[in-house]
Amino acid sequence: MRKIEHIGIAVKDLKNANETYTKLYGKPPYKEERVESEGVATAFFQVGENKIELLEGTNDDSPISKYIAKRGEGIHHIAYDVSDIESERQRLIDEGFEAIGGIRKGADNKLVCFFHPKSTHGVLLELCQDRPE
Ligand code: ZN
């Protein structure tokens, strides 16, 4: 893992949250993107060297909608940048971390995969690797 790539925050209403975070940072998100396969609408803010991802569920079955129904809005995951997502995912599985699904296309031109919070002391973990457009 090379660095924290971004922190994901689950929000009920992306439009409303975008307004809040635009005020907070003094600039709008650099990207907004829906990932229908994951049931999410996302917005990304650049904060110096760091990124914040806001996520809204696009349907009731979306993991984000379920998360908010259960736990309310808040920090949803921490994403780590990796150079080789396949080998890093396998390394974590070999170390006993519990993968959720396989590697797939995520927002912001990334390949992503996730590990269950119960294997990481309560924080959903995302690995992401840049993918060419
Ligand atoms: Zn993310």
PDB file of C-alpha atoms and ligand atoms in Angstrom:
ATOM      1  CA  MET A   1       0.000   0.000   0.000  1.00  0.00           C
ATOM      2  CA  ARG A   2       1.438   3.321  -1.046  1.00  0.00           C
ATOM      3  CA  LYS A   3      -0.823   5.850   0.637  1.00  0.00           C
ATOM      4  CA  ILE A   4      -4.381   6.573   1.613  1.00  0.00           C
ATOM      5  CA  GLU A   5      -6.014   7.290  -1.735  1.00  0.00           C
ATOM      6  CA  HIS A   6      -9.233   8.725  -0.322  1.00  0.00           C
ATOM      7  CA  ILE A   7     -11.713   8.584   2.505  1.00  0.00           C
ATOM      8  CA  GLY A   8     -15.309   7.726   1.623  1.00  0.00           C
ATOM      9  CA  ILE A   9     -18.218   9.403   3.399  1.00  0.00           C
ATOM     10  CA  ALA A  10     -21.760   8.024   3.078  1.00  0.00           C
ATOM     11  CA  VAL A  11     -24.351  10.768   2.604  1.00  0.00           C
ATOM     12  CA  LYS A  12     -28.131  10.746   2.293  1.00  0.00           C
ATOM     13  CA  ASP A  13     -28.366  13.458  -0.332  1.00  0.00           C
ATOM     14  CA  LEU A  14     -25.370  14.002  -2.589  1.00  0.00           C
ATOM     15  CA  LYS A  15     -26.568  17.367  -3.900  1.00  0.00           C
ATOM     16  CA  ASN A  16     -26.983  18.699  -0.396  1.00  0.00           C
ATOM     17  CA  ALA A  17     -23.672  17.224   0.767  1.00  0.00           C
ATOM     18  CA  ASN A  18     -21.897  18.684  -2.270  1.00  0.00           C
ATOM     19  CA  GLU A  19     -23.101  22.130  -1.232  1.00  0.00           C
ATOM     20  CA  THR A  20     -21.816  21.591   2.305  1.00  0.00           C
ATOM     21  CA  TYR A  21     -18.409  20.338   1.199  1.00  0.00           C
ATOM     22  CA  THR A  22     -18.082  22.999  -1.514  1.00  0.00           C
ATOM     23  CA  LYS A  23     -18.497  25.574   1.255  1.00  0.00           C
ATOM     24  CA  LEU A  24     -16.067  23.684   3.463  1.00  0.00           C
ATOM     25  CA  TYR A  25     -13.286  23.526   0.892  1.00  0.00           C
ATOM     26  CA  GLY A  26     -14.143  26.685  -1.038  1.00  0.00           C
ATOM     27  CA  LYS A  27     -14.322  24.761  -4.327  1.00  0.00           C
ATOM     28  CA  PRO A  28     -16.630  22.262  -5.997  1.00  0.00           C
ATOM     29  CA  PRO A  29     -15.940  18.546  -6.538  1.00  0.00           C
ATOM     30  CA  TYR A  30     -13.521  17.844  -9.368  1.00  0.00           C
ATOM     31  CA  LYS A  31     -15.597  14.907 -10.469  1.00  0.00           C
ATOM     32  CA  GLU A  32     -19.100  13.507 -10.080  1.00  0.00           C
ATOM     33  CA  GLU A  33     -19.807   9.999 -11.251  1.00  0.00           C
ATOM     34  CA  ARG A  34     -22.495   7.342 -10.948  1.00  0.00           C
ATOM     35  CA  VAL A  35     -21.401   3.714 -10.720  1.00  0.00           C
ATOM     36  CA  GLU A  36     -24.620   1.865 -11.467  1.00  0.00           C
ATOM     37  CA  SER A  37     -23.048  -1.552 -10.907  1.00  0.00           C
ATOM     38  CA  GLU A  38     -22.341  -0.516  -7.285  1.00  0.00           C
ATOM     39  CA  GLY A  39     -25.574   1.438  -6.831  1.00  0.00           C
ATOM     40  CA  VAL A  40     -23.782   4.674  -5.959  1.00  0.00           C
ATOM     41  CA  ALA A  41     -23.506   8.277  -7.040  1.00  0.00           C
ATOM     42  CA  THR A  42     -20.181   9.792  -6.042  1.00  0.00           C
ATOM     43  CA  ALA A  43     -18.469  13.167  -5.867  1.00  0.00           C
ATOM     44  CA  PHE A  44     -14.734  13.652  -5.357  1.00  0.00           C
ATOM     45  CA  PHE A  45     -13.104  16.628  -3.705  1.00  0.00           C
ATOM     46  CA  GLN A  46      -9.402  17.372  -3.788  1.00  0.00           C
ATOM     47  CA  VAL A  47      -8.066  18.644  -0.469  1.00  0.00           C
ATOM     48  CA  GLY A  48      -4.389  19.388  -0.916  1.00  0.00           C
ATOM     49  CA  GLU A  49      -2.797  16.004  -1.588  1.00  0.00           C
ATOM     50  CA  ASN A  50      -5.846  14.156  -0.297  1.00  0.00           C
ATOM     51  CA  LYS A  51      -9.235  13.222  -1.667  1.00  0.00           C
ATOM     52  CA  ILE A  52     -12.638  12.894  -0.102  1.00  0.00           C
ATOM     53  CA  GLU A  53     -15.322  10.813  -1.802  1.00  0.00           C
ATOM     54  CA  LEU A  54     -18.976  11.441  -1.011  1.00  0.00           C
ATOM     55  CA  LEU A  55     -21.293   8.508  -1.740  1.00  0.00           C
ATOM     56  CA  GLU A  56     -25.056   8.377  -2.050  1.00  0.00           C
ATOM     57  CA  GLY A  57     -26.985   5.163  -2.686  1.00  0.00           C
ATOM     58  CA  THR A  58     -28.942   5.208  -5.938  1.00  0.00           C
ATOM     59  CA  ASN A  59     -31.443   2.568  -4.831  1.00  0.00           C
ATOM     60  CA  ASP A  60     -32.632   0.935  -1.612  1.00  0.00           C
ATOM     61  CA  ASP A  61     -30.525  -2.181  -2.207  1.00  0.00           C
ATOM     62  CA  SER A  62     -27.345  -0.165  -2.564  1.00  0.00           C
ATOM     63  CA  PRO A  63     -24.728  -0.956   0.096  1.00  0.00           C
ATOM     64  CA  ILE A  64     -24.579   2.776   0.819  1.00  0.00           C
ATOM     65  CA  SER A  65     -28.354   3.010   1.359  1.00  0.00           C
ATOM     66  CA  LYS A  66     -28.218   0.003   3.661  1.00  0.00           C
ATOM     67  CA  TYR A  67     -25.260   1.456   5.551  1.00  0.00           C
ATOM     68  CA  ILE A  68     -27.064   4.747   6.126  1.00  0.00           C
ATOM     69  CA  ALA A  69     -30.279   2.999   7.156  1.00  0.00           C
ATOM     70  CA  LYS A  70     -28.321   1.065   9.769  1.00  0.00           C
ATOM     71  CA  ARG A  71     -25.682   3.520  10.946  1.00  0.00           C
ATOM     72  CA  GLY A  72     -26.545   6.941   9.558  1.00  0.00           C
ATOM     73  CA  GLU A  73     -24.292   9.230   7.588  1.00  0.00           C
ATOM     74  CA  GLY A  74     -20.579   9.222   8.245  1.00  0.00           C
ATOM     75  CA  ILE A  75     -17.198   7.822   7.341  1.00  0.00           C
ATOM     76  CA  HIS A  76     -17.846   4.716   5.281  1.00  0.00           C
ATOM     77  CA  HIS A  77     -14.442   3.487   4.132  1.00  0.00           C
ATOM     78  CA  ILE A  78     -10.757   4.200   3.828  1.00  0.00           C
ATOM     79  CA  ALA A  79      -9.219   3.517   0.427  1.00  0.00           C
ATOM     80  CA  TYR A  80      -5.565   2.651  -0.082  1.00  0.00           C
ATOM     81  CA  ASP A  81      -3.659   3.174  -3.288  1.00  0.00           C
ATOM     82  CA  VAL A  82      -1.857   0.061  -4.538  1.00  0.00           C
ATOM     83  CA  SER A  83       0.278  -0.574  -7.607  1.00  0.00           C
ATOM     84  CA  ASP A  84      -0.837  -4.187  -8.097  1.00  0.00           C
ATOM     85  CA  ILE A  85      -4.352  -4.759  -6.820  1.00  0.00           C
ATOM     86  CA  GLU A  86      -4.419  -8.467  -7.616  1.00  0.00           C
ATOM     87  CA  SER A  87      -1.323  -9.348  -5.627  1.00  0.00           C
ATOM     88  CA  GLU A  88      -2.223  -7.015  -2.761  1.00  0.00           C
ATOM     89  CA  ARG A  89      -5.764  -8.434  -2.563  1.00  0.00           C
ATOM     90  CA  GLN A  90      -4.352 -11.967  -2.473  1.00  0.00           C
ATOM     91  CA  ARG A  91      -1.797 -10.992   0.160  1.00  0.00           C
ATOM     92  CA  LEU A  92      -4.555  -9.669   2.428  1.00  0.00           C
ATOM     93  CA  ILE A  93      -6.691 -12.772   1.870  1.00  0.00           C
ATOM     94  CA  ASP A  94      -3.673 -14.935   2.763  1.00  0.00           C
ATOM     95  CA  GLU A  95      -3.287 -12.840   5.931  1.00  0.00           C
ATOM     96  CA  GLY A  96      -6.871 -13.653   6.881  1.00  0.00           C
ATOM     97  CA  PHE A  97      -8.719 -10.502   5.848  1.00  0.00           C
ATOM     98  CA  GLU A  98     -12.196 -11.099   4.485  1.00  0.00           C
ATOM     99  CA  ALA A  99     -12.671  -9.946   0.892  1.00  0.00           C
ATOM    100  CA  ILE A 100     -16.087  -8.705  -0.228  1.00  0.00           C
ATOM    101  CA  GLY A 101     -16.517  -9.740  -3.844  1.00  0.00           C
ATOM    102  CA  GLY A 102     -13.796  -9.499  -6.445  1.00  0.00           C
ATOM    103  CA  ILE A 103     -11.914  -6.764  -8.234  1.00  0.00           C
ATOM    104  CA  ARG A 104     -14.166  -4.451 -10.225  1.00  0.00           C
ATOM    105  CA  LYS A 105     -14.325  -1.063 -11.866  1.00  0.00           C
ATOM    106  CA  GLY A 106     -14.898   1.733  -9.398  1.00  0.00           C
ATOM    107  CA  ALA A 107     -15.322   5.474  -9.730  1.00  0.00           C
ATOM    108  CA  ASP A 108     -12.528   7.868 -10.690  1.00  0.00           C
ATOM    109  CA  ASN A 109     -10.842   5.474 -13.152  1.00  0.00           C
ATOM    110  CA  LYS A 110      -9.917   2.887 -10.569  1.00  0.00           C
ATOM    111  CA  LEU A 111      -9.971  -0.828 -10.190  1.00  0.00           C
ATOM    112  CA  VAL A 112     -11.262  -1.481  -6.690  1.00  0.00           C
ATOM    113  CA  CYS A 113     -11.927  -4.235  -4.196  1.00  0.00           C
ATOM    114  CA  PHE A 114     -13.169  -4.264  -0.625  1.00  0.00           C
ATOM    115  CA  PHE A 115     -12.527  -6.027   2.675  1.00  0.00           C
ATOM    116  CA  HIS A 116     -15.102  -6.528   5.379  1.00  0.00           C
ATOM    117  CA  PRO A 117     -14.972  -4.218   8.430  1.00  0.00           C
ATOM    118  CA  LYS A 118     -15.222  -7.181  10.771  1.00  0.00           C
ATOM    119  CA  SER A 119     -11.743  -8.232   9.675  1.00  0.00           C
ATOM    120  CA  THR A 120     -10.263  -4.724  10.058  1.00  0.00           C
ATOM    121  CA  HIS A 121     -11.557  -3.620  13.475  1.00  0.00           C
ATOM    122  CA  GLY A 122     -14.611  -1.861  12.137  1.00  0.00           C
ATOM    123  CA  VAL A 123     -13.454   0.008   9.044  1.00  0.00           C
ATOM    124  CA  LEU A 124     -14.440  -1.013   5.537  1.00  0.00           C
ATOM    125  CA  LEU A 125     -11.218  -1.160   3.560  1.00  0.00           C
ATOM    126  CA  GLU A 126     -10.928  -0.415  -0.155  1.00  0.00           C
ATOM    127  CA  LEU A 127      -7.922  -1.099  -2.326  1.00  0.00           C
ATOM    128  CA  CYS A 128      -7.678   0.883  -5.532  1.00  0.00           C
ATOM    129  CA  GLN A 129      -5.377   0.897  -8.490  1.00  0.00           C
ATOM    130  CA  ASP A 130      -5.368   3.445 -11.305  1.00  0.00           C
ATOM    131  CA  ARG A 131      -6.748   2.146 -14.564  1.00  0.00           C
ATOM    132  CA  PRO A 132      -6.283   3.725 -17.970  1.00  0.00           C
ATOM    133  CA  GLU A 133      -9.340   5.660 -19.253  1.00  0.00           C
TER     134      GLU A 133
HETATM  135 ZN    ZN B   1     -13.907   4.792  -2.301  1.00  0.00          ZN
END
